[in-house]
Coordinates of C-alpha atoms and ligand atoms in Angstrom, one line a residue:
X2 CA 8.3 31.4 14.1
X3 CA 7.8 27.9 13.0
X4 CA 10.1 24.8 12.6
X5 CA 9.6 23.5 9.1
X6 CA 11.0 20.3 7.5
X7 CA 11.3 20.6 3.7
X8 CA 12.2 17.6 1.6
X9 CA 13.3 17.9 -2.2
X10 CA 13.1 15.0 -4.4
X11 CA 15.6 14.0 -7.1
X12 CA 14.3 16.1 -10.0
X13 CA 14.1 19.2 -7.7
X14 CA 17.9 18.9 -7.2
X15 CA 18.6 17.5 -10.6
X16 CA 21.0 20.2 -11.7
X17 CA 23.2 23.2 -10.5
X18 CA 20.4 25.5 -11.4
X19 CA 17.7 23.4 -9.6
X20 CA 20.0 23.3 -6.5
X21 CA 20.3 27.1 -6.6
X22 CA 16.5 27.5 -7.1
X23 CA 16.0 25.1 -4.0
X24 CA 18.4 27.3 -2.0
X25 CA 16.5 30.4 -2.9
X26 CA 13.2 28.8 -1.7
X27 CA 14.8 27.7 1.6
X28 CA 16.1 31.2 2.1
X29 CA 12.7 32.7 1.5
X30 CA 11.4 30.6 4.3
X31 CA 14.2 31.4 6.7
X32 CA 13.6 35.2 5.9
X33 CA 10.1 34.7 6.9
X34 CA 11.4 34.0 10.4
X35 CA 11.3 30.2 10.3
X36 CA 13.8 27.6 11.2
X37 CA 14.4 25.0 8.5
X38 CA 15.6 21.5 8.3
X39 CA 16.0 20.4 4.6
X40 CA 16.1 16.7 3.5
X41 CA 17.4 16.0 0.0
X42 CA 17.4 13.1 -2.3
X43 CA 20.2 12.1 -4.8
X44 CA 20.4 14.4 -7.9
X45 CA 18.1 13.3 -10.7
X46 CA 18.4 9.7 -11.5
X47 CA 21.6 9.2 -9.6
X48 CA 20.4 6.3 -7.6
X49 CA 19.1 4.4 -10.6
X50 CA 22.7 5.0 -12.2
X51 CA 24.3 3.6 -9.1
X52 CA 22.1 0.5 -9.2
X53 CA 23.0 0.0 -12.8
X54 CA 26.7 0.2 -12.1
X55 CA 26.4 -2.5 -9.4
X56 CA 24.5 -4.6 -11.7
X57 CA 27.3 -4.5 -14.2
X58 CA 29.6 -6.0 -11.6
X59 CA 27.3 -8.4 -9.9
X60 CA 23.8 -9.8 -10.4
X61 CA 23.5 -10.4 -6.6
X62 CA 25.5 -7.7 -5.0
X63 CA 25.7 -7.8 -1.1
X64 CA 22.9 -5.8 0.4
X65 CA 25.4 -4.1 2.6
X66 CA 27.7 -2.9 -0.3
X67 CA 24.5 -1.6 -2.0
X68 CA 23.7 0.5 1.0
X69 CA 27.4 1.7 1.0
X70 CA 27.0 2.6 -2.7
X71 CA 23.5 4.1 -2.9
X72 CA 23.9 6.2 0.2
X73 CA 26.6 8.2 -1.7
X74 CA 24.0 9.8 -3.9
X75 CA 22.3 12.0 -1.2
X76 CA 25.9 12.9 0.2
X77 CA 26.5 14.7 -3.0
X78 CA 23.3 16.8 -2.9
X79 CA 23.5 17.7 0.8
X80 CA 27.0 19.1 0.2
X81 CA 26.1 21.0 -2.9
X82 CA 22.9 22.5 -1.5
X83 CA 24.8 23.7 1.6
X84 CA 27.3 25.3 -0.6
X85 CA 24.6 27.0 -2.6
X86 CA 23.1 28.3 0.7
X87 CA 26.3 29.6 2.0
X88 CA 27.2 31.3 -1.3
X89 CA 23.8 33.2 -0.9
X90 CA 24.8 34.2 2.6
X91 CA 22.7 31.7 4.4
X92 CA 24.6 29.8 7.1
X93 CA 24.1 26.1 6.5
X94 CA 25.6 22.7 7.3
X95 CA 25.2 19.4 5.8
X96 CA 24.8 16.1 7.8
X97 CA 24.5 12.5 6.9
X98 CA 22.1 10.2 8.5
X99 CA 24.9 8.9 10.8
X100 CA 25.9 12.4 11.8
X101 CA 22.4 13.3 12.8
X102 CA 21.9 10.0 14.5
X103 CA 19.2 8.4 12.4
X104 CA 19.2 4.9 14.0
X105 CA 17.5 2.1 12.1
X106 CA 17.2 -1.6 12.1
X107 CA 20.2 -3.5 10.9
X108 CA 18.3 -4.6 7.7
X109 CA 20.2 -3.4 4.7
X110 CA 18.3 -1.9 1.7
X111 CA 15.0 -1.7 3.7
X112 CA 15.7 -0.7 7.2
X113 CA 13.0 0.9 9.4
X114 CA 13.9 4.0 11.6
X115 CA 14.1 3.2 15.2
X116 CA 15.0 6.7 16.7
X117 CA 16.4 10.0 15.8
X118 CA 18.8 12.1 17.9
X119 CA 17.8 15.6 17.7
X120 CA 20.4 17.5 19.7
X121 CA 22.9 18.2 17.1
X122 CA 20.3 19.5 14.6
X123 CA 18.7 21.6 17.5
X124 CA 22.1 23.1 18.2
X125 CA 22.7 24.1 14.6
X126 CA 19.2 25.5 14.4
X127 CA 19.7 27.5 17.4
X128 CA 22.9 29.0 15.8
X129 CA 20.9 30.2 12.9
X130 CA 21.9 27.4 10.4
X131 CA 19.8 25.7 8.0
X132 CA 20.5 22.0 8.5
X133 CA 20.6 19.9 5.3
X134 CA 20.1 16.2 5.9
X135 CA 20.8 13.2 3.6
X136 CA 17.5 11.5 2.9
X137 CA 17.1 7.7 2.5
X138 CA 19.9 6.7 4.9
X139 CA 20.7 5.9 8.5
X140 CA 23.0 3.8 10.7
X141 CA 22.3 0.5 12.2
X142 CA 23.4 1.6 15.8
X143 CA 25.5 4.3 17.3
X144 CA 28.2 1.6 18.1
X145 CA 28.7 -0.4 14.9
X146 CA 27.9 2.5 12.5
X147 CA 26.7 0.3 9.6
X148 CA 25.2 2.6 6.8
X149 CA 21.6 1.5 6.0
X150 CA 19.1 2.7 3.5
X151 CA 15.4 2.7 3.8
X152 CA 14.3 1.4 0.6
X153 CA 13.8 3.2 -2.8
X154 CA 11.9 6.4 -2.5
X155 CA 12.7 6.4 1.2
X156 CA 13.7 10.1 1.5
X157 CA 10.0 11.0 2.1
X158 CA 10.2 8.7 5.0
X159 CA 13.4 10.4 6.3
X160 CA 11.6 13.8 6.1
X161 CA 8.4 13.0 8.0
X162 CA 10.3 11.0 10.5
X163 CA 12.6 14.0 11.2
X164 CA 9.5 16.2 11.5
X165 CA 8.0 13.8 14.0
X166 CA 11.2 13.6 16.0
X167 CA 11.8 17.4 16.0
X168 CA 8.1 18.0 16.6
X169 CA 8.2 20.4 13.6
X170 CA 5.2 22.5 12.8
X171 CA 4.9 20.9 9.5
X172 CA 6.6 18.9 6.7
X173 CA 6.6 20.0 3.0
X174 CA 7.5 17.5 0.4
X175 CA 8.7 19.3 -2.6
X176 CA 8.4 17.3 -5.9
X177 CA 8.0 17.7 -9.8
X178 CA 4.2 17.7 -9.8
X179 CA 1.8 20.4 -8.2
X180 CA 0.7 18.0 -5.5
X181 CA -1.1 14.7 -5.1
X182 CA -3.2 14.1 -8.2
X183 CA -6.0 11.7 -8.9
X184 CA -3.5 9.5 -10.6
X185 CA -0.1 9.6 -12.2
X186 CA 0.0 12.5 -14.7
X187 CA 2.7 10.8 -16.7
X188 CA 0.1 8.2 -17.8
X189 CA -3.1 10.3 -17.5
X190 CA -2.1 13.9 -18.3
X191 CA -5.5 15.3 -17.3
X192 CA -5.2 13.9 -13.9
X193 CA -6.6 16.5 -11.4
X194 CA -4.9 18.2 -8.4
X195 CA -6.5 17.6 -4.9
X196 CA -6.5 20.2 -2.2
X197 CA -6.6 17.6 0.6
X198 CA -6.6 13.8 0.9
X199 CA -7.0 11.7 4.1
X200 CA -3.9 9.8 5.2
X201 CA -5.8 6.5 4.9
X202 CA -6.6 7.1 1.3
X203 CA -3.0 8.2 0.6
X204 CA -1.6 5.1 2.4
X205 CA -3.5 2.9 0.0
X206 CA -2.7 5.0 -3.1
X207 CA 1.0 5.1 -2.2
X208 CA 1.1 1.4 -1.6
X209 CA -0.8 0.6 -4.7
X210 CA 1.7 2.4 -7.0
X211 CA 1.4 6.1 -6.6
X212 CA 5.1 6.9 -6.0
X213 CA 4.5 10.6 -5.2
X214 CA 4.9 9.6 -1.5
X215 CA 6.6 6.7 0.1
X216 CA 3.8 4.8 2.0
X217 CA 6.0 4.7 5.1
X218 CA 6.1 8.5 5.2
X219 CA 2.3 8.7 5.2
X220 CA 2.3 6.1 8.0
X221 CA 4.5 8.1 10.2
X222 CA 2.5 11.2 9.5
X223 CA -0.6 9.4 10.5
X224 CA 0.8 7.9 13.6
X225 CA 2.4 11.1 14.9
X226 CA 0.0 13.6 13.5
X227 CA 2.6 15.3 11.4
X228 CA 1.1 18.1 9.3
X229 CA 2.1 16.9 5.8
X230 CA 1.9 18.9 2.4
X231 CA 3.0 17.8 -1.1
X232 CA 4.0 20.8 -3.4
X233 CA 5.9 21.6 -6.5
X234 CA 9.3 23.1 -6.3
X235 CA 8.7 24.8 -9.4
X236 CA 5.8 27.0 -8.4
X237 CA 4.2 28.6 -5.3
X238 CA 1.0 26.7 -5.5
X239 CA -0.2 25.5 -2.1
X240 CA -0.1 21.8 -3.1
X241 CA -2.1 19.1 -1.4
X242 CA -2.5 18.6 2.5
X243 CA -2.5 15.0 3.8
X244 CA -5.0 15.1 6.7
X245 CA -4.6 12.7 9.7
X246 CA -6.9 12.2 12.5
X247 CA -5.6 13.2 16.0
X248 CA -3.2 10.5 17.0
X249 CA -3.0 8.8 20.3
X250 CA 0.2 9.9 22.2
X251 CA 3.0 7.7 21.1
X252 CA 6.6 7.3 22.0
X253 CA 9.4 8.3 19.6
X254 CA 11.3 5.2 20.6
X255 CA 11.0 2.4 18.0
X256 CA 9.5 5.1 15.7
X257 CA 8.7 2.8 12.7
X258 CA 8.2 -0.5 14.6
X259 CA 6.4 0.0 17.7
X260 CA 2.7 -1.0 18.1
X261 CA 1.6 -2.1 14.6
X262 CA -1.9 -2.8 15.7
X263 CA -4.2 -0.2 17.5
X264 CA -7.5 -2.0 17.5
X265 CA -9.3 -5.3 16.8
X266 CA -12.7 -4.8 15.1
X267 CA -15.5 -7.1 14.1
X268 CA -18.8 -7.1 12.3
X269 CA -21.2 -10.1 12.9
X270 CA -23.7 -9.0 10.3
X271 CA -22.1 -10.6 7.2
X272 CA -23.1 -13.4 4.8
X273 CA -21.3 -14.7 1.8
X274 CA -22.4 -15.5 -1.8
X275 CA -20.0 -17.4 -4.0
X276 CA -20.3 -18.3 -7.6
X277 CA -18.2 -21.2 -8.7
X278 CA -17.0 -22.0 -12.1
X279 CA -17.6 -18.7 -13.8
X280 CA -16.1 -18.2 -17.3
X281 CA -12.9 -16.3 -17.5
X282 CA -13.9 -13.6 -20.1
X283 CA -14.4 -9.8 -19.9
X284 CA -17.8 -8.5 -18.6
X285 CA -18.8 -11.2 -16.1
X286 CA -18.0 -9.2 -12.9
X287 CA -19.5 -6.1 -14.4
X288 CA -22.7 -8.0 -15.1
X289 CA -23.0 -9.6 -11.7
X290 CA -22.1 -6.6 -9.7
X291 CA -24.2 -4.3 -12.0
X292 CA -27.3 -6.4 -11.1
X293 CA -26.5 -6.4 -7.4
X294 CA -26.0 -2.6 -7.6
X295 CA -29.2 -2.0 -9.4
X296 CA -30.9 -3.7 -6.3
X297 CA -29.3 -1.1 -4.2
X298 CA -27.4 -3.8 -2.3
X299 CA -24.1 -2.8 -0.6
X300 CA -21.3 -5.3 -1.1
X301 CA -18.5 -5.4 1.4
X302 CA -15.6 -7.7 0.3
X303 CA -15.3 -9.0 -3.2
X304 CA -12.8 -11.6 -4.3
X305 CA -12.2 -13.3 -7.6
X306 CA -9.6 -15.5 -8.7
X307 CA -9.0 -18.1 -11.6
X308 CA -8.7 -21.7 -10.4
X309 CA -8.4 -25.2 -11.9
X310 CA -10.0 -25.8 -15.2
X311 CA -9.6 -22.0 -16.2
X312 CA -12.7 -20.7 -14.7
X313 CA -13.2 -18.1 -12.0
X314 CA -14.6 -18.3 -8.4
X315 CA -16.2 -15.0 -7.3
X316 CA -17.3 -14.5 -3.8
X317 CA -18.7 -11.5 -2.0
X318 CA -20.1 -10.4 1.3
X319 CA -23.3 -8.5 2.1
X320 CA -25.4 -7.9 5.3
X321 CA -27.4 -10.9 6.5
X322 CA -30.7 -9.2 5.7
X323 CA -29.6 -8.6 2.1
X324 CA -28.5 -12.1 1.5
X325 CA -31.7 -13.5 0.0
X326 CA -31.9 -10.7 -2.6
X327 CA -28.1 -11.1 -3.4
X328 CA -28.7 -14.8 -3.7
X329 CA -31.5 -14.4 -6.1
X330 CA -29.5 -12.2 -8.3
X331 CA -26.6 -14.5 -8.4
X332 CA -29.0 -17.6 -9.1
X333 CA -30.8 -15.6 -11.9
X334 CA -27.5 -14.9 -13.5
X335 CA -25.8 -18.3 -13.1
X336 CA -27.3 -20.2 -15.9
X337 CA -26.1 -17.6 -18.4
X338 CA -22.7 -18.1 -17.1
X339 CA -21.4 -21.2 -18.9
X340 CA -17.8 -21.4 -20.1
X341 CA -17.2 -22.3 -23.8
X342 CA -15.0 -25.1 -22.5
X343 CA -17.9 -26.9 -20.9
X344 CA -21.2 -25.4 -22.1
X345 CA -23.2 -27.8 -20.0
X346 CA -21.7 -26.8 -16.7
X347 CA -23.5 -23.6 -15.4
X348 CA -22.0 -21.7 -12.5
X349 CA -22.9 -22.8 -9.1
X350 CA -24.1 -20.6 -6.4
X351 CA -23.0 -21.3 -2.8
X352 CA -24.1 -19.2 0.2
X353 CA -23.1 -18.9 3.7
X354 CA -25.7 -17.3 6.0
X355 CA -23.9 -16.5 9.2
X356 CA -20.5 -15.1 8.7
X357 CA -18.5 -12.4 10.6
X358 CA -15.5 -10.2 9.7
X359 CA -12.6 -9.8 12.2
X360 CA -10.1 -7.2 11.5
X361 CA -6.9 -5.9 12.9
X362 CA -6.5 -2.2 12.3
X363 CA -3.4 0.2 12.6
X364 CA -1.0 2.2 10.5
X365 CA 2.1 0.2 11.3
X366 CA 1.6 -2.8 9.1
X367 CA 3.2 -1.5 6.0
X368 CA 6.3 -3.6 4.9
X369 CA 5.6 -5.8 7.9
X370 CA 4.1 -9.0 6.5
X371 CA 4.7 -10.6 9.9
X372 CA 1.8 -8.9 11.3
X373 CA -0.8 -10.4 8.9
X374 CA 0.9 -13.8 9.3
X375 CA 0.5 -13.4 13.1
X376 CA -3.1 -12.8 12.7
X377 CA -3.5 -15.9 10.6
X378 CA -1.5 -18.0 13.1
X379 CA -3.6 -16.6 16.0
X380 CA -6.8 -17.7 14.3
X381 CA -5.4 -21.1 13.4
X382 CA -4.4 -21.6 17.0
X383 CA -7.9 -20.8 18.1
X384 CA -9.1 -23.3 15.5
X385 CA -10.8 -20.6 13.4
X386 CA -11.1 -21.4 9.7
X387 CA -10.5 -18.4 7.4
X388 CA -12.8 -18.1 4.6
X389 CA -11.8 -14.9 3.0
X390 CA -8.9 -12.6 3.5
X391 CA -8.8 -8.9 2.7
X392 CA -5.6 -6.8 3.1
X393 CA -5.1 -3.2 3.0
X394 CA -2.4 -0.8 4.4
X395 CA -4.3 -0.1 7.6
X396 CA -6.3 -3.1 8.0
X397 CA -6.3 -7.0 7.5
X398 CA -9.8 -8.5 7.6
X399 CA -10.7 -12.2 7.7
X400 CA -14.3 -13.5 7.0
X401 CA -14.9 -16.4 9.3
X402 CA -18.1 -18.2 10.7
X403 CA -20.2 -16.1 13.0
X404 CA -20.0 -18.7 15.6
X405 CA -16.3 -18.3 15.9
X406 CA -16.2 -14.6 16.1
X407 CA -16.0 -14.1 19.9
X408 CA -13.2 -16.6 20.2
X409 CA -11.4 -14.9 17.3
X410 CA -11.7 -11.5 18.8
X411 CA -10.5 -12.6 22.2
X412 CA -7.4 -14.4 20.7
X413 CA -6.5 -11.4 18.4
X414 CA -6.7 -9.0 21.4
X415 CA -4.4 -11.1 23.3
X416 CA -1.9 -11.6 20.6
X417 CA -1.8 -7.8 19.7
X418 CA -2.0 -6.5 23.3
X419 CA -5.2 -4.7 22.5
X420 CA -7.4 -4.0 25.5
X421 CA -11.1 -4.6 25.7
X422 CA -11.7 -0.9 24.8
X423 CA -10.0 -1.0 21.5
X424 CA -12.0 -4.2 20.5
X425 CA -15.2 -2.9 18.9
X426 CA -18.1 -3.9 16.8
X427 CA -18.1 -1.8 13.5
X428 CA -20.8 -1.7 11.0
X429 CA -20.2 -0.1 7.6
X430 CA -21.5 3.4 7.7
X431 CA -21.8 5.5 4.7
X432 CA -19.5 8.5 4.9
X433 CA -21.3 11.8 4.4
X434 CA -20.9 13.1 0.9
X435 CA -17.3 12.3 0.2
X436 CA -16.5 11.5 -3.4
X437 CA -16.6 7.6 -3.7
X438 CA -13.4 7.6 -5.6
X439 CA -10.5 9.9 -4.8
X440 CA -7.8 8.4 -6.9
X441 CA -6.6 5.5 -9.1
X442 CA -3.3 3.8 -9.2
X443 CA -1.4 1.4 -11.5
X444 CA 1.3 -1.0 -10.3
X445 CA 3.3 -2.8 -13.0
X446 CA 5.9 -4.2 -10.6
X447 CA 3.8 -7.1 -9.3
X448 CA 3.8 -10.9 -9.9
X449 CA 1.0 -13.4 -9.3
X450 CA 1.7 -16.7 -7.6
X451 CA -1.0 -19.4 -7.5
X452 CA -0.5 -22.5 -5.3
X453 CA -2.7 -25.5 -6.4
X454 CA -4.2 -28.0 -4.0
X455 CA -3.4 -26.5 -0.5
X456 CA -4.9 -28.8 2.2
X457 CA -8.0 -27.1 3.5
X458 CA -7.3 -26.9 7.2
X459 CA -7.0 -24.0 9.6
X460 CA -3.5 -22.8 9.8
X461 CA -2.7 -23.2 6.0
X462 CA -2.7 -19.4 5.3
X463 CA -0.7 -19.0 8.6
X464 CA 2.0 -21.5 7.5
X465 CA 2.3 -20.2 4.0
X466 CA 2.4 -16.5 4.8
X467 CA 4.6 -16.9 8.0
X468 CA 7.3 -18.5 5.8
X469 CA 7.2 -15.5 3.4
X470 CA 7.0 -13.1 6.3
X471 CA 10.1 -14.5 7.9
X472 CA 12.0 -13.1 4.8
X473 CA 10.1 -9.9 5.0
X474 CA 8.2 -10.6 1.8
X475 CA 4.8 -8.7 1.7
X476 CA 1.9 -10.3 -0.1
X477 CA -1.3 -8.7 -1.4
X478 CA -4.5 -9.8 -3.0
X479 CA -4.6 -13.1 -1.1
X480 CA -7.5 -15.2 -2.5
X481 CA -8.5 -18.8 -1.7
X482 CA -10.6 -20.6 -4.2
X483 CA -14.2 -21.1 -3.0
X484 CA -14.3 -24.6 -4.4
X485 CA -12.8 -27.6 -2.8
X486 CA -11.2 -30.4 -4.6
X487 CA -10.4 -33.8 -3.2
X488 CA -6.8 -35.0 -3.7
X489 CA -6.1 -38.5 -2.1
X490 CA -9.1 -38.1 0.1
X491 CA -8.0 -34.8 1.4
X492 CA -10.0 -31.6 0.8
X493 CA -7.8 -28.9 -1.0
X494 CA -8.2 -25.3 -2.2
X495 CA -6.0 -23.1 -4.4
X496 CA -4.5 -20.0 -3.0
X497 CA -3.4 -17.0 -5.2
X498 CA -1.8 -13.8 -4.2
X499 CA 0.6 -11.1 -5.5
X500 CA 4.1 -10.1 -4.5
X501 CA 6.6 -7.5 -5.7
X502 CA 8.4 -8.8 -8.7
X503 CA 11.7 -8.3 -7.0
X504 CA 10.6 -10.8 -4.3
X505 CA 9.3 -13.4 -6.7
X506 CA 12.3 -15.7 -7.0
X507 CA 12.8 -15.8 -3.2
X508 CA 9.1 -16.3 -2.6
X509 CA 9.2 -19.3 -5.0
X510 CA 12.3 -20.8 -3.4
X511 CA 10.8 -20.5 0.1
X512 CA 7.5 -22.2 -1.1
X513 CA 9.3 -25.0 -2.9
X514 CA 11.4 -25.7 0.2
X515 CA 8.4 -25.7 2.5
X516 CA 7.8 -29.0 4.4
X517 CA 4.2 -29.4 3.6
X518 CA 2.6 -30.8 0.6
X519 CA 0.6 -28.9 -2.1
X520 CA 0.3 -29.0 -5.9
X521 CA 2.2 -26.9 -8.5
X522 CA 3.0 -23.3 -8.1
X523 CA 1.9 -21.3 -11.1
X524 CA 3.6 -17.9 -11.7
X525 CA 2.5 -14.9 -13.9
X526 CA 4.8 -11.9 -14.2
X527 CA 2.8 -10.3 -17.0
X528 CA 0.2 -8.7 -14.9
X529 CA -0.8 -5.2 -13.9
X530 CA -2.8 -4.2 -10.8
X531 CA -5.2 -1.3 -11.2
X532 CA -7.0 0.1 -8.2
X533 CA -9.4 2.7 -7.0
X534 CA -9.3 4.3 -3.7
X535 CA -11.8 6.4 -1.7
X536 CA -13.2 6.6 1.8
X537 CA -16.5 7.6 0.3
X538 CA -17.0 4.2 -1.2
X539 CA -17.8 2.7 2.2
X540 CA -21.5 1.7 2.1
X541 CA -22.3 3.1 -1.2
X542 CA -23.5 0.4 -3.6
X543 CA -22.3 0.2 -7.2
X544 CA -18.8 1.6 -7.0
X545 CA -17.0 -1.7 -7.8
X546 CA -19.6 -2.5 -10.4
X547 CA -18.7 0.8 -12.2
X548 CA -15.1 0.0 -12.2
X549 CA -15.8 -3.5 -13.6
X550 CA -18.1 -2.1 -16.3
X551 CA -15.4 0.4 -17.4
X552 CA -12.9 -2.5 -17.9
X553 CA -15.5 -4.6 -19.7
X554 CA -16.4 -1.9 -22.1
X555 CA -12.7 -1.6 -22.9
X556 CA -12.7 -5.4 -23.4
X557 CA -10.2 -5.8 -20.5
X558 CA -10.5 -9.2 -18.9
X559 CA -10.1 -9.1 -15.0
X560 CA -8.0 -12.0 -13.8
X561 CA -8.3 -11.3 -10.0
X562 CA -10.3 -9.0 -7.8
X563 CA -9.6 -8.1 -4.2
X564 CA -11.2 -5.3 -2.2
X565 CA -10.9 -3.7 1.2
X566 CA -13.1 -1.1 2.8
X567 CA -11.7 1.8 0.8
X568 CA -10.2 0.2 -2.3
X569 CA -10.9 -2.1 -5.2
X570 CA -8.0 -3.8 -7.0
X571 CA -8.1 -5.8 -10.2
X572 CA -5.4 -7.7 -11.9
X573 CA -5.3 -7.4 -15.6
X574 CA -2.9 -8.4 -18.4
X575 CA 0.3 -6.3 -18.1
X576 CA -0.1 -4.8 -21.7
X577 CA -3.6 -3.6 -20.8
X578 CA -2.5 -1.9 -17.6
X579 CA -2.1 1.6 -18.8
X580 CA -5.4 1.4 -20.8
X581 CA -7.1 0.0 -17.8
X582 CA -5.9 3.0 -15.6
X583 CA -7.1 5.4 -18.1
X584 CA -10.6 4.1 -18.6
X585 CA -11.1 3.9 -14.9
X586 CA -9.8 7.3 -14.2
X587 CA -12.4 8.6 -16.9
X588 CA -15.3 6.4 -15.7
X589 CA -15.2 8.1 -12.2
X590 CA -15.0 11.5 -13.8
X591 CA -11.6 12.2 -12.2
X592 CA -10.3 14.1 -15.1
X593 CA -9.8 17.9 -14.8
X594 CA -9.6 20.5 -17.6
X595 CA -5.9 21.4 -17.2
X596 CA -3.1 19.2 -18.5
X597 CA -0.4 18.5 -15.9
X598 CA 3.0 18.9 -17.4
X599 CA 5.7 17.1 -15.6
X600 CA 9.1 18.8 -16.0
X601 CA 11.4 16.3 -17.8
Ligands
LIG121 P1 10.7 12.9 -6.1 O1 12.0 12.6 -6.9 O2 10.3 14.3 -6.0 O3 10.6 12.0 -4.8 P2 9.0 10.9 -7.4 O4 9.5 10.7 -8.8 O5 9.4 9.9 -6.3 O6 9.6 12.3 -7.1 O7 7.4 11.1 -7.3 C1 6.8 12.0 -8.2 C2 6.2 11.3 -9.3 O8 5.1 10.5 -8.8 C3 5.4 12.2 -10.2 O9 6.4 12.7 -11.2 C4 4.4 11.3 -10.9 O10 4.8 10.8 -12.1 C5 4.3 10.2 -9.9 N1 2.9 9.9 -9.4 C6 2.3 8.7 -9.4 N2 1.0 8.8 -8.9 C7 0.8 10.2 -8.6 C8 -0.2 10.8 -8.0 N3 -1.4 10.2 -7.7 N4 -0.1 12.1 -7.8 C9 1.0 12.8 -8.2 N5 2.1 12.2 -8.7 C10 2.0 10.8 -9.0
LIG122 N1 17.4 8.4 -3.8 C1 16.7 7.4 -3.3 C2 15.9 6.8 -4.4 O1 16.1 7.2 -5.6 C3 15.7 7.9 -2.3 C4 14.7 8.9 -2.8 O2 14.8 9.6 -3.8 O3 13.7 9.1 -2.1 O4 15.2 5.8 -4.3
LIG123 MG1 10.0 10.0 -4.5

């Protein structure tokens, strides 16, 4: 007999008929001899409706009252599902987050779970009841009983956290698609179902826009080794397993906040090639990285961003013994890369021979921008200049001078309490025969910010991103310009990055109030971020080039590029986002033969 946590999303409980269908499915599981804890979302689009109501009354409602309002949606569905179960002869009891004892931070609208009391649930399970728990909600502490919510889509996180706390045998997430697909079937109907995906890949996809799972749910599954399956509540298909490596034993105290960083890694075999003043038009990145790939050179990090004068800087890293060949390719292409604005200026190639990459690694950084900011501050305090930054959900990496590597690693180990054993040298090794790209995602809810003329001194990234982190604003795709510009005798660089559109106003206000000087802040809300994700792209040349080529062939201009080990993200114009996702999905042969029909 197993203990199973089943979570049913909004569409799965969208009507009385659907709730009855869910009740029948739950009973099938209890009849097979299992104990079941069910987590439910609000019915259908209830939460969206509540948000709209609030907006009709206030443009800036109090976050506390928003939690009070939004948490009601789930309370309706737990009661109705319990009634449906009881009506079918199955003893059941509904419990709110507070009644269970799901204790969270006192951060309204985006609280993280600290601990979950299991006694009350265990008691009901032992008495043969199905326990129906409201997803998405908790309380700030057992004494002040403030209702909190976990952030939109957070019922997945409630379910996996309950499974971890109850040490359930597995956690099933029931939704309106047959499982995790290569991309969103509402945009690409021939997206294909996967039998399995690694938690690292799913973490990236979820954070890059695949809303089928809340990223924090995947993080908890990875940290606590929860067996996680995503399935359709409309069929009996087995769905998709999210596979995690065996986790280190971990306390259930501070569930979502303890120990964000598990290891510090470094790679001293890195060199950088930068091309400055590359024209901003489709096809440039495709051509450069196409040539690099045809030489079978494996590129690690790639960044591209537009800077002053409307031209791009592109930089990438390779191993030191590939540097001369990579440099030769860049130098051969540079004369052909003239912008129409200044046809006499050809792109300039810059190299740095002896670089290293230092990384902090751990599945506990999602939604915690303070962790990356702390890394940047640590490097600044150790007087290490950061040349390139790459962020992903499980890793933040900085390219630095090789000579600074030992100092950087020591300082990072100290800051994050990582012992010598967890500080390791890591080279990129090609993963055996995994598909290079597992999935693609589109995020239309991002905005781009560019800060001009930031003084080029160690500590600038730390200061900027600490300010944002203090207000819990996460940033992605952080790119510093490769070229420097002298302003009043001071070397400056541009820094561009993306934030969630909802955080844009606050980010701008914070930056404008900052007590150090930089040039203007440029904002672009009409952008889309398209990404590919796959563990198999590590050490395999040509994957990024293939993505850039697909975009170029569709005449889609790439505004920014940022990569991490297992993903490549490009910013494109918002109106080209959907087309970009479709062409990339097709370019990597991810389409299947069946069309996925999503129930309305
Ligand atoms: P629920 O209400 O069950 O939590 P969501 O709407 O939050 O459901 O998530 C399911 C939706 O996620 C699907 O209907 C689909 O449109 C979307 N989605 C985005 N990317 C993917 C993907 N890679 N695989 C499956 N579904 C995806
Ligand atoms: N009802 C909440 C939302 O719509 C939580 C969830 O469905 O996961 O965001
Ligand atoms: Mg959801």
